[in-house]
Amino acid sequence: MPSPILDLAGITLEVNHLPRGIRFYTQVLGLDLLDADEERGVAQFRVNEAQTLTLWKPITRQANDSRLAPLHARGASHLHYAWQIQPGDLDRGKATLDEHGLPWTEIDLGTPERPDPTVYFFDPFGHGLELRGINLADERRPTYLPVPVERPPHALPVMGLREVALAFADYPAMRARLPRAYGLAYAKEQEDRDFAQFTLGPEPEPDGNGTPRRWLYAWDPQVGLADMFGGDHALVQFYARVDEVLPRVRAEGLPHVLEDGRLAVRDPEGHIFEFLPPL
């Protein structure tokens, strides 16, 4: 049965200083600021026509989003996530990071026959970012294919969000629950560590080598890659056939909020998954 999950819609990051976060994501990433409310501790950016990135500053006794208050939603801490970039822009990206004084690490995730160089760096709050080249002509296409974006000359030429990596303390339970409770398409598991990959699309597909598909990575908290770790208590948004996810969530008995066609669910590990209807 095809997965009801269609694509990655957005992520929320927890920060301890909202103006500093706004400066970083506008100046280094070149994102368009859609809304900023220091009283609520929230800033939202447009990544592209289908994706957003949100910053939340925790404020005691106050919900950043009243709609999600019943689920005790928080932004992710030390989240690892990736940006899609054209392969030819990778060197420009490294030069841009140098100009901003940001250290970076390059790792080739491909093979000698098909290199897949990837660049890792951190934002000011410990979130681990990745630049991953994608082939826009690849037949493995996401629901919402990114297009090149004209960013400011001082910013990274990112096109879209590629992946998000979450930590799960009970890895075996997660491995069974994510397909059962939400319909996520399990793609594969790495042989040498507790690291599972889920394709954010109707069918599981191989990762890597330029695919523009989007991904959810789920791993044991002690995995780490390039000194990065999966996020805790994350808030991640997916495009999905919500009417197919809802019965799964109800059968699982998970706390959830359904409003205006949007379904938000609290996973037993504390992550909040929000499922949005297609655009």
PDB file of C-alpha atoms in Angstrom:
ATOM      1  CA  MET A   1       0.000   0.000   0.000  1.00  0.00           C
ATOM      2  CA  PRO A   2       1.454   3.424  -0.906  1.00  0.00           C
ATOM      3  CA  SER A   3       2.459   5.676   1.966  1.00  0.00           C
ATOM      4  CA  PRO A   4       0.112   8.613   2.667  1.00  0.00           C
ATOM      5  CA  ILE A   5       3.163  10.811   3.327  1.00  0.00           C
ATOM      6  CA  LEU A   6       3.897  13.017   0.314  1.00  0.00           C
ATOM      7  CA  ASP A   7       6.785  15.369   1.158  1.00  0.00           C
ATOM      8  CA  LEU A   8       8.588  17.439   3.776  1.00  0.00           C
ATOM      9  CA  ALA A   9       6.765  20.707   4.496  1.00  0.00           C
ATOM     10  CA  GLY A  10       8.716  22.388   7.283  1.00  0.00           C
ATOM     11  CA  ILE A  11      10.745  22.181  10.483  1.00  0.00           C
ATOM     12  CA  THR A  12      10.844  24.173  13.711  1.00  0.00           C
ATOM     13  CA  LEU A  13      14.107  24.894  15.538  1.00  0.00           C
ATOM     14  CA  GLU A  14      14.432  25.900  19.170  1.00  0.00           C
ATOM     15  CA  VAL A  15      16.707  28.915  19.750  1.00  0.00           C
ATOM     16  CA  ASN A  16      17.715  30.905  22.824  1.00  0.00           C
ATOM     17  CA  HIS A  17      18.019  34.282  21.073  1.00  0.00           C
ATOM     18  CA  LEU A  18      15.470  35.100  18.390  1.00  0.00           C
ATOM     19  CA  PRO A  19      17.157  38.188  16.823  1.00  0.00           C
ATOM     20  CA  ARG A  20      20.419  36.252  16.464  1.00  0.00           C
ATOM     21  CA  GLY A  21      18.516  33.428  14.761  1.00  0.00           C
ATOM     22  CA  ILE A  22      16.813  35.844  12.393  1.00  0.00           C
ATOM     23  CA  ARG A  23      20.164  37.384  11.458  1.00  0.00           C
ATOM     24  CA  PHE A  24      21.745  33.983  10.795  1.00  0.00           C
ATOM     25  CA  TYR A  25      18.939  32.595   8.657  1.00  0.00           C
ATOM     26  CA  THR A  26      18.481  35.781   6.639  1.00  0.00           C
ATOM     27  CA  GLN A  27      22.168  36.590   6.167  1.00  0.00           C
ATOM     28  CA  VAL A  28      23.798  33.147   5.878  1.00  0.00           C
ATOM     29  CA  LEU A  29      20.902  31.195   4.336  1.00  0.00           C
ATOM     30  CA  GLY A  30      19.255  34.128   2.563  1.00  0.00           C
ATOM     31  CA  LEU A  31      15.747  33.076   3.594  1.00  0.00           C
ATOM     32  CA  ASP A  32      12.783  35.440   3.310  1.00  0.00           C
ATOM     33  CA  LEU A  33      11.393  36.384   6.718  1.00  0.00           C
ATOM     34  CA  LEU A  34       7.608  35.939   6.659  1.00  0.00           C
ATOM     35  CA  ASP A  35       6.810  36.821  10.255  1.00  0.00           C
ATOM     36  CA  ALA A  36       8.628  37.708  13.467  1.00  0.00           C
ATOM     37  CA  ASP A  37       6.943  38.099  16.858  1.00  0.00           C
ATOM     38  CA  GLU A  38       9.353  38.515  19.773  1.00  0.00           C
ATOM     39  CA  GLU A  39       6.484  38.547  22.272  1.00  0.00           C
ATOM     40  CA  ARG A  40       5.539  35.007  21.200  1.00  0.00           C
ATOM     41  CA  GLY A  41       9.157  34.076  20.497  1.00  0.00           C
ATOM     42  CA  VAL A  42       8.437  33.017  16.904  1.00  0.00           C
ATOM     43  CA  ALA A  43       9.977  33.754  13.514  1.00  0.00           C
ATOM     44  CA  GLN A  44       9.009  32.015  10.279  1.00  0.00           C
ATOM     45  CA  PHE A  45      10.893  31.972   6.971  1.00  0.00           C
ATOM     46  CA  ARG A  46       9.964  30.955   3.452  1.00  0.00           C
ATOM     47  CA  VAL A  47      12.344  28.314   2.087  1.00  0.00           C
ATOM     48  CA  ASN A  48      10.514  27.952  -1.225  1.00  0.00           C
ATOM     49  CA  GLU A  49       6.913  27.861  -2.408  1.00  0.00           C
ATOM     50  CA  ALA A  50       6.226  24.604  -0.518  1.00  0.00           C
ATOM     51  CA  GLN A  51       8.493  24.687   2.561  1.00  0.00           C
ATOM     52  CA  THR A  52       9.039  26.833   5.645  1.00  0.00           C
ATOM     53  CA  LEU A  53      11.524  27.018   8.515  1.00  0.00           C
ATOM     54  CA  THR A  54      10.404  28.307  11.908  1.00  0.00           C
ATOM     55  CA  LEU A  55      12.380  29.444  14.964  1.00  0.00           C
ATOM     56  CA  TRP A  56      10.891  29.209  18.455  1.00  0.00           C
ATOM     57  CA  LYS A  57      12.362  30.774  21.569  1.00  0.00           C
ATOM     58  CA  PRO A  58      10.998  28.978  24.661  1.00  0.00           C
ATOM     59  CA  ILE A  59       9.027  31.291  26.959  1.00  0.00           C
ATOM     60  CA  THR A  60       7.957  29.945  30.330  1.00  0.00           C
ATOM     61  CA  ARG A  61       4.226  29.319  30.789  1.00  0.00           C
ATOM     62  CA  GLN A  62       3.560  30.333  27.207  1.00  0.00           C
ATOM     63  CA  ALA A  63       2.849  28.253  24.127  1.00  0.00           C
ATOM     64  CA  ASN A  64       4.532  29.482  20.964  1.00  0.00           C
ATOM     65  CA  ASP A  65       1.543  28.142  19.010  1.00  0.00           C
ATOM     66  CA  SER A  66      -1.725  28.005  20.951  1.00  0.00           C
ATOM     67  CA  ARG A  67      -3.133  25.484  18.464  1.00  0.00           C
ATOM     68  CA  LEU A  68      -0.456  22.969  19.488  1.00  0.00           C
ATOM     69  CA  ALA A  69      -0.570  23.765  23.225  1.00  0.00           C
ATOM     70  CA  PRO A  70      -2.539  20.582  24.092  1.00  0.00           C
ATOM     71  CA  LEU A  71       0.372  18.548  22.682  1.00  0.00           C
ATOM     72  CA  HIS A  72       3.045  20.475  24.630  1.00  0.00           C
ATOM     73  CA  ALA A  73       4.917  21.206  21.409  1.00  0.00           C
ATOM     74  CA  ARG A  74       8.475  22.506  21.445  1.00  0.00           C
ATOM     75  CA  GLY A  75      11.023  23.301  18.798  1.00  0.00           C
ATOM     76  CA  ALA A  76      13.788  20.786  18.172  1.00  0.00           C
ATOM     77  CA  SER A  77      17.071  21.009  20.032  1.00  0.00           C
ATOM     78  CA  HIS A  78      20.414  20.233  18.287  1.00  0.00           C
ATOM     79  CA  LEU A  79      18.552  19.080  15.177  1.00  0.00           C
ATOM     80  CA  HIS A  80      20.453  17.706  12.187  1.00  0.00           C
ATOM     81  CA  TYR A  81      18.823  18.644   8.894  1.00  0.00           C
ATOM     82  CA  ALA A  82      19.933  19.129   5.293  1.00  0.00           C
ATOM     83  CA  TRP A  83      19.555  21.665   2.509  1.00  0.00           C
ATOM     84  CA  GLN A  84      19.260  20.860  -1.182  1.00  0.00           C
ATOM     85  CA  ILE A  85      21.770  22.635  -3.389  1.00  0.00           C
ATOM     86  CA  GLN A  86      22.833  22.297  -7.016  1.00  0.00           C
ATOM     87  CA  PRO A  87      26.056  20.237  -7.197  1.00  0.00           C
ATOM     88  CA  GLY A  88      27.827  23.011  -9.108  1.00  0.00           C
ATOM     89  CA  ASP A  89      27.125  25.427  -6.237  1.00  0.00           C
ATOM     90  CA  LEU A  90      28.871  23.369  -3.569  1.00  0.00           C
ATOM     91  CA  ASP A  91      32.221  25.162  -3.927  1.00  0.00           C
ATOM     92  CA  ARG A  92      30.419  28.496  -3.807  1.00  0.00           C
ATOM     93  CA  GLY A  93      28.727  27.296  -0.627  1.00  0.00           C
ATOM     94  CA  LYS A  94      32.063  26.466   1.018  1.00  0.00           C
ATOM     95  CA  ALA A  95      33.430  29.877   0.040  1.00  0.00           C
ATOM     96  CA  THR A  96      30.342  31.559   1.500  1.00  0.00           C
ATOM     97  CA  LEU A  97      30.780  29.710   4.786  1.00  0.00           C
ATOM     98  CA  ASP A  98      34.415  30.836   4.855  1.00  0.00           C
ATOM     99  CA  GLU A  99      33.317  34.439   4.303  1.00  0.00           C
ATOM    100  CA  HIS A 100      31.003  34.173   7.315  1.00  0.00           C
ATOM    101  CA  GLY A 101      33.748  32.591   9.416  1.00  0.00           C
ATOM    102  CA  LEU A 102      31.832  29.326   9.795  1.00  0.00           C
ATOM    103  CA  PRO A 103      33.868  26.098  10.037  1.00  0.00           C
ATOM    104  CA  TRP A 104      32.709  23.253   7.796  1.00  0.00           C
ATOM    105  CA  THR A 105      33.486  19.600   7.170  1.00  0.00           C
ATOM    106  CA  GLU A 106      33.229  17.824   3.821  1.00  0.00           C
ATOM    107  CA  ILE A 107      32.395  14.118   3.606  1.00  0.00           C
ATOM    108  CA  ASP A 108      31.900  12.100   0.427  1.00  0.00           C
ATOM    109  CA  LEU A 109      28.794   9.959   0.951  1.00  0.00           C
ATOM    110  CA  GLY A 110      29.003   8.429  -2.535  1.00  0.00           C
ATOM    111  CA  THR A 111      31.257   5.909  -4.224  1.00  0.00           C
ATOM    112  CA  PRO A 112      34.433   6.287  -6.321  1.00  0.00           C
ATOM    113  CA  GLU A 113      32.261   5.842  -9.408  1.00  0.00           C
ATOM    114  CA  ARG A 114      29.602   8.311  -8.244  1.00  0.00           C
ATOM    115  CA  PRO A 115      30.944  10.828  -5.717  1.00  0.00           C
ATOM    116  CA  ASP A 116      28.405  12.560  -3.484  1.00  0.00           C
ATOM    117  CA  PRO A 117      30.288  15.304  -1.579  1.00  0.00           C
ATOM    118  CA  THR A 118      28.407  16.772   1.354  1.00  0.00           C
ATOM    119  CA  VAL A 119      29.246  19.786   3.525  1.00  0.00           C
ATOM    120  CA  TYR A 120      28.350  20.002   7.221  1.00  0.00           C
ATOM    121  CA  PHE A 121      28.324  23.059   9.501  1.00  0.00           C
ATOM    122  CA  PHE A 122      26.488  24.432  12.542  1.00  0.00           C
ATOM    123  CA  ASP A 123      24.187  27.366  13.242  1.00  0.00           C
ATOM    124  CA  PRO A 124      24.735  29.495  16.396  1.00  0.00           C
ATOM    125  CA  PHE A 125      22.443  27.235  18.465  1.00  0.00           C
ATOM    126  CA  GLY A 126      24.056  23.850  17.844  1.00  0.00           C
ATOM    127  CA  HIS A 127      21.744  22.722  15.069  1.00  0.00           C
ATOM    128  CA  GLY A 128      23.673  20.727  12.481  1.00  0.00           C
ATOM    129  CA  LEU A 129      23.166  21.817   8.861  1.00  0.00           C
ATOM    130  CA  GLU A 130      24.144  19.989   5.695  1.00  0.00           C
ATOM    131  CA  LEU A 131      24.508  21.040   2.060  1.00  0.00           C
ATOM    132  CA  ARG A 132      23.677  18.149  -0.276  1.00  0.00           C
ATOM    133  CA  GLY A 133      23.838  18.365  -4.061  1.00  0.00           C
ATOM    134  CA  ILE A 134      20.795  17.127  -5.984  1.00  0.00           C
ATOM    135  CA  ASN A 135      20.134  16.407  -9.630  1.00  0.00           C
ATOM    136  CA  LEU A 136      16.978  18.249 -10.655  1.00  0.00           C
ATOM    137  CA  ALA A 137      16.634  15.946 -13.688  1.00  0.00           C
ATOM    138  CA  ASP A 138      16.677  12.766 -11.557  1.00  0.00           C
ATOM    139  CA  GLU A 139      13.610  10.599 -12.144  1.00  0.00           C
ATOM    140  CA  ARG A 140      13.170  10.089  -8.372  1.00  0.00           C
ATOM    141  CA  ARG A 141      11.208  13.298  -7.917  1.00  0.00           C
ATOM    142  CA  PRO A 142       9.563  14.648  -4.759  1.00  0.00           C
ATOM    143  CA  THR A 143       6.013  15.923  -4.790  1.00  0.00           C
ATOM    144  CA  TYR A 144       7.313  19.504  -4.750  1.00  0.00           C
ATOM    145  CA  LEU A 145      10.483  19.711  -6.804  1.00  0.00           C
ATOM    146  CA  PRO A 146      12.727  22.617  -5.744  1.00  0.00           C
ATOM    147  CA  VAL A 147      13.820  25.220  -8.240  1.00  0.00           C
ATOM    148  CA  PRO A 148      16.946  27.379  -8.151  1.00  0.00           C
ATOM    149  CA  VAL A 149      16.413  30.466  -6.003  1.00  0.00           C
ATOM    150  CA  GLU A 150      18.186  33.803  -6.425  1.00  0.00           C
ATOM    151  CA  ARG A 151      19.666  34.338  -2.970  1.00  0.00           C
ATOM    152  CA  PRO A 152      21.642  37.434  -1.950  1.00  0.00           C
ATOM    153  CA  PRO A 153      25.332  37.262  -2.959  1.00  0.00           C
ATOM    154  CA  HIS A 154      26.402  36.827   0.684  1.00  0.00           C
ATOM    155  CA  ALA A 155      24.046  33.864   1.243  1.00  0.00           C
ATOM    156  CA  LEU A 156      24.173  30.148   0.540  1.00  0.00           C
ATOM    157  CA  PRO A 157      22.412  29.143  -2.719  1.00  0.00           C
ATOM    158  CA  VAL A 158      20.023  26.679  -1.059  1.00  0.00           C
ATOM    159  CA  MET A 159      16.858  25.507  -2.825  1.00  0.00           C
ATOM    160  CA  GLY A 160      14.940  23.409  -0.322  1.00  0.00           C
ATOM    161  CA  LEU A 161      14.916  21.261   2.785  1.00  0.00           C
ATOM    162  CA  ARG A 162      16.160  17.738   2.035  1.00  0.00           C
ATOM    163  CA  GLU A 163      16.019  15.761   5.272  1.00  0.00           C
ATOM    164  CA  VAL A 164      15.558  15.855   9.015  1.00  0.00           C
ATOM    165  CA  ALA A 165      17.173  13.496  11.550  1.00  0.00           C
ATOM    166  CA  LEU A 166      15.422  12.666  14.825  1.00  0.00           C
ATOM    167  CA  ALA A 167      16.641  10.800  17.883  1.00  0.00           C
ATOM    168  CA  PHE A 168      14.609   7.944  19.375  1.00  0.00           C
ATOM    169  CA  ALA A 169      15.664   6.460  22.708  1.00  0.00           C
ATOM    170  CA  ASP A 170      13.643   3.275  22.062  1.00  0.00           C
ATOM    171  CA  TYR A 171      14.913   2.512  18.592  1.00  0.00           C
ATOM    172  CA  PRO A 172      13.166  -0.875  18.059  1.00  0.00           C
ATOM    173  CA  ALA A 173       9.791   0.561  19.106  1.00  0.00           C
ATOM    174  CA  MET A 174      10.267   3.506  16.747  1.00  0.00           C
ATOM    175  CA  ARG A 175      11.215   1.200  13.898  1.00  0.00           C
ATOM    176  CA  ALA A 176       7.855  -0.574  14.220  1.00  0.00           C
ATOM    177  CA  ARG A 177       5.741   2.467  15.104  1.00  0.00           C
ATOM    178  CA  LEU A 178       6.582   4.970  12.374  1.00  0.00           C
ATOM    179  CA  PRO A 179       5.235   2.830   9.496  1.00  0.00           C
ATOM    180  CA  ARG A 180       2.296   1.542  11.564  1.00  0.00           C
ATOM    181  CA  ALA A 181       1.140   4.774  13.230  1.00  0.00           C
ATOM    182  CA  TYR A 182       1.794   7.266  10.423  1.00  0.00           C
ATOM    183  CA  GLY A 183       2.327   5.220   7.270  1.00  0.00           C
ATOM    184  CA  LEU A 184       5.936   6.323   6.725  1.00  0.00           C
ATOM    185  CA  ALA A 185       7.698   4.434   3.920  1.00  0.00           C
ATOM    186  CA  TYR A 186      10.613   2.500   5.416  1.00  0.00           C
ATOM    187  CA  ALA A 187      13.516   2.526   2.970  1.00  0.00           C
ATOM    188  CA  LYS A 188      16.456   0.840   4.689  1.00  0.00           C
ATOM    189  CA  GLU A 189      18.549   0.474   7.808  1.00  0.00           C
ATOM    190  CA  GLN A 190      22.309   0.823   8.038  1.00  0.00           C
ATOM    191  CA  GLU A 191      24.144  -2.371   8.847  1.00  0.00           C
ATOM    192  CA  ASP A 192      26.606  -1.011  11.405  1.00  0.00           C
ATOM    193  CA  ARG A 193      24.373   1.195  13.588  1.00  0.00           C
ATOM    194  CA  ASP A 194      20.782   1.935  14.604  1.00  0.00           C
ATOM    195  CA  PHE A 195      19.965   4.302  11.756  1.00  0.00           C
ATOM    196  CA  ALA A 196      16.737   3.935   9.743  1.00  0.00           C
ATOM    197  CA  GLN A 197      15.775   5.876   6.625  1.00  0.00           C
ATOM    198  CA  PHE A 198      12.200   6.691   5.624  1.00  0.00           C
ATOM    199  CA  THR A 199      11.340   8.084   2.197  1.00  0.00           C
ATOM    200  CA  LEU A 200       8.971  11.049   2.359  1.00  0.00           C
ATOM    201  CA  GLY A 201       6.945   9.887  -0.584  1.00  0.00           C
ATOM    202  CA  PRO A 202       4.502   7.162  -1.600  1.00  0.00           C
ATOM    203  CA  GLU A 203       7.147   4.456  -2.098  1.00  0.00           C
ATOM    204  CA  PRO A 204      10.456   3.621  -0.406  1.00  0.00           C
ATOM    205  CA  GLU A 205      13.411   4.490  -2.624  1.00  0.00           C
ATOM    206  CA  PRO A 206      17.207   4.361  -2.347  1.00  0.00           C
ATOM    207  CA  ASP A 207      18.860   7.422  -0.871  1.00  0.00           C
ATOM    208  CA  GLY A 208      21.896   9.247  -2.234  1.00  0.00           C
ATOM    209  CA  ASN A 209      23.616  10.032  -5.516  1.00  0.00           C
ATOM    210  CA  GLY A 210      21.719  13.164  -6.329  1.00  0.00           C
ATOM    211  CA  THR A 211      18.121  12.183  -5.639  1.00  0.00           C
ATOM    212  CA  PRO A 212      15.919  15.235  -4.980  1.00  0.00           C
ATOM    213  CA  ARG A 213      13.615  13.145  -2.768  1.00  0.00           C
ATOM    214  CA  ARG A 214      13.112  14.162   0.874  1.00  0.00           C
ATOM    215  CA  TRP A 215      13.861  11.964   3.895  1.00  0.00           C
ATOM    216  CA  LEU A 216      13.227  11.324   7.548  1.00  0.00           C
ATOM    217  CA  TYR A 217      16.196   9.757   9.326  1.00  0.00           C
ATOM    218  CA  ALA A 218      15.540   8.120  12.687  1.00  0.00           C
ATOM    219  CA  TRP A 219      18.423   6.998  14.843  1.00  0.00           C
ATOM    220  CA  ASP A 220      19.645   6.083  18.274  1.00  0.00           C
ATOM    221  CA  PRO A 221      20.714   9.247  20.169  1.00  0.00           C
ATOM    222  CA  GLN A 222      24.317   8.041  20.239  1.00  0.00           C
ATOM    223  CA  VAL A 223      24.776   7.643  16.486  1.00  0.00           C
ATOM    224  CA  GLY A 224      26.005  11.086  15.424  1.00  0.00           C
ATOM    225  CA  LEU A 225      27.452  12.006  12.027  1.00  0.00           C
ATOM    226  CA  ALA A 226      30.051  14.748  11.499  1.00  0.00           C
ATOM    227  CA  ASP A 227      29.657  15.553  15.224  1.00  0.00           C
ATOM    228  CA  MET A 228      25.911  16.063  14.747  1.00  0.00           C
ATOM    229  CA  PHE A 229      23.056  14.425  16.599  1.00  0.00           C
ATOM    230  CA  GLY A 230      19.397  13.787  15.957  1.00  0.00           C
ATOM    231  CA  GLY A 231      16.983  16.319  17.413  1.00  0.00           C
ATOM    232  CA  ASP A 232      14.926  15.970  20.600  1.00  0.00           C
ATOM    233  CA  HIS A 233      11.255  16.997  20.975  1.00  0.00           C
ATOM    234  CA  ALA A 234      11.152  18.085  17.314  1.00  0.00           C
ATOM    235  CA  LEU A 235       8.262  19.679  15.439  1.00  0.00           C
ATOM    236  CA  VAL A 236       8.224  18.515  11.824  1.00  0.00           C
ATOM    237  CA  GLN A 237       5.584  19.130   9.165  1.00  0.00           C
ATOM    238  CA  PHE A 238       4.785  16.774   6.308  1.00  0.00           C
ATOM    239  CA  TYR A 239       2.453  17.003   3.347  1.00  0.00           C
ATOM    240  CA  ALA A 240       0.177  13.989   3.474  1.00  0.00           C
ATOM    241  CA  ARG A 241      -3.190  12.520   2.667  1.00  0.00           C
ATOM    242  CA  VAL A 242      -4.451  13.481   6.096  1.00  0.00           C
ATOM    243  CA  ASP A 243      -7.607  11.376   5.894  1.00  0.00           C
ATOM    244  CA  GLU A 244      -5.410   8.265   5.593  1.00  0.00           C
ATOM    245  CA  VAL A 245      -3.089   9.194   8.455  1.00  0.00           C
ATOM    246  CA  LEU A 246      -5.879  10.023  10.915  1.00  0.00           C
ATOM    247  CA  PRO A 247      -7.264   6.446  11.307  1.00  0.00           C
ATOM    248  CA  ARG A 248      -3.750   5.157  11.982  1.00  0.00           C
ATOM    249  CA  VAL A 249      -3.177   7.758  14.666  1.00  0.00           C
ATOM    250  CA  ARG A 250      -6.537   7.041  16.303  1.00  0.00           C
ATOM    251  CA  ALA A 251      -5.899   3.282  16.236  1.00  0.00           C
ATOM    252  CA  GLU A 252      -2.548   3.902  17.923  1.00  0.00           C
ATOM    253  CA  GLY A 253      -4.246   5.997  20.628  1.00  0.00           C
ATOM    254  CA  LEU A 254      -1.847   8.916  20.180  1.00  0.00           C
ATOM    255  CA  PRO A 255      -2.688  12.436  21.433  1.00  0.00           C
ATOM    256  CA  HIS A 256      -3.591  14.595  18.461  1.00  0.00           C
ATOM    257  CA  VAL A 257      -5.244  17.811  17.321  1.00  0.00           C
ATOM    258  CA  LEU A 258      -7.233  18.059  14.087  1.00  0.00           C
ATOM    259  CA  GLU A 259      -8.041  21.575  12.908  1.00  0.00           C
ATOM    260  CA  ASP A 260      -8.766  22.988   9.443  1.00  0.00           C
ATOM    261  CA  GLY A 261      -7.589  19.796   7.781  1.00  0.00           C
ATOM    262  CA  ARG A 262      -4.228  19.814   9.624  1.00  0.00           C
ATOM    263  CA  LEU A 263      -3.429  16.895  11.906  1.00  0.00           C
ATOM    264  CA  ALA A 264      -0.823  17.332  14.663  1.00  0.00           C
ATOM    265  CA  VAL A 265       0.250  14.261  16.642  1.00  0.00           C
ATOM    266  CA  ARG A 266       2.446  13.785  19.697  1.00  0.00           C
ATOM    267  CA  ASP A 267       4.712  10.784  19.229  1.00  0.00           C
ATOM    268  CA  PRO A 268       5.547   8.739  22.367  1.00  0.00           C
ATOM    269  CA  GLU A 269       9.135  10.060  22.162  1.00  0.00           C
ATOM    270  CA  GLY A 270       7.881  13.660  22.441  1.00  0.00           C
ATOM    271  CA  HIS A 271       8.218  14.680  18.794  1.00  0.00           C
ATOM    272  CA  ILE A 272       5.276  16.500  17.227  1.00  0.00           C
ATOM    273  CA  PHE A 273       4.425  15.459  13.674  1.00  0.00           C
ATOM    274  CA  GLU A 274       2.034  17.714  11.791  1.00  0.00           C
ATOM    275  CA  PHE A 275       0.414  16.452   8.605  1.00  0.00           C
ATOM    276  CA  LEU A 276      -0.760  19.086   6.120  1.00  0.00           C
ATOM    277  CA  PRO A 277      -3.060  18.563   3.125  1.00  0.00           C
ATOM    278  CA  PRO A 278      -1.380  18.913  -0.288  1.00  0.00           C
ATOM    279  CA  LEU A 279      -1.078  22.401  -1.754  1.00  0.00           C
TER     280      LEU A 279
END
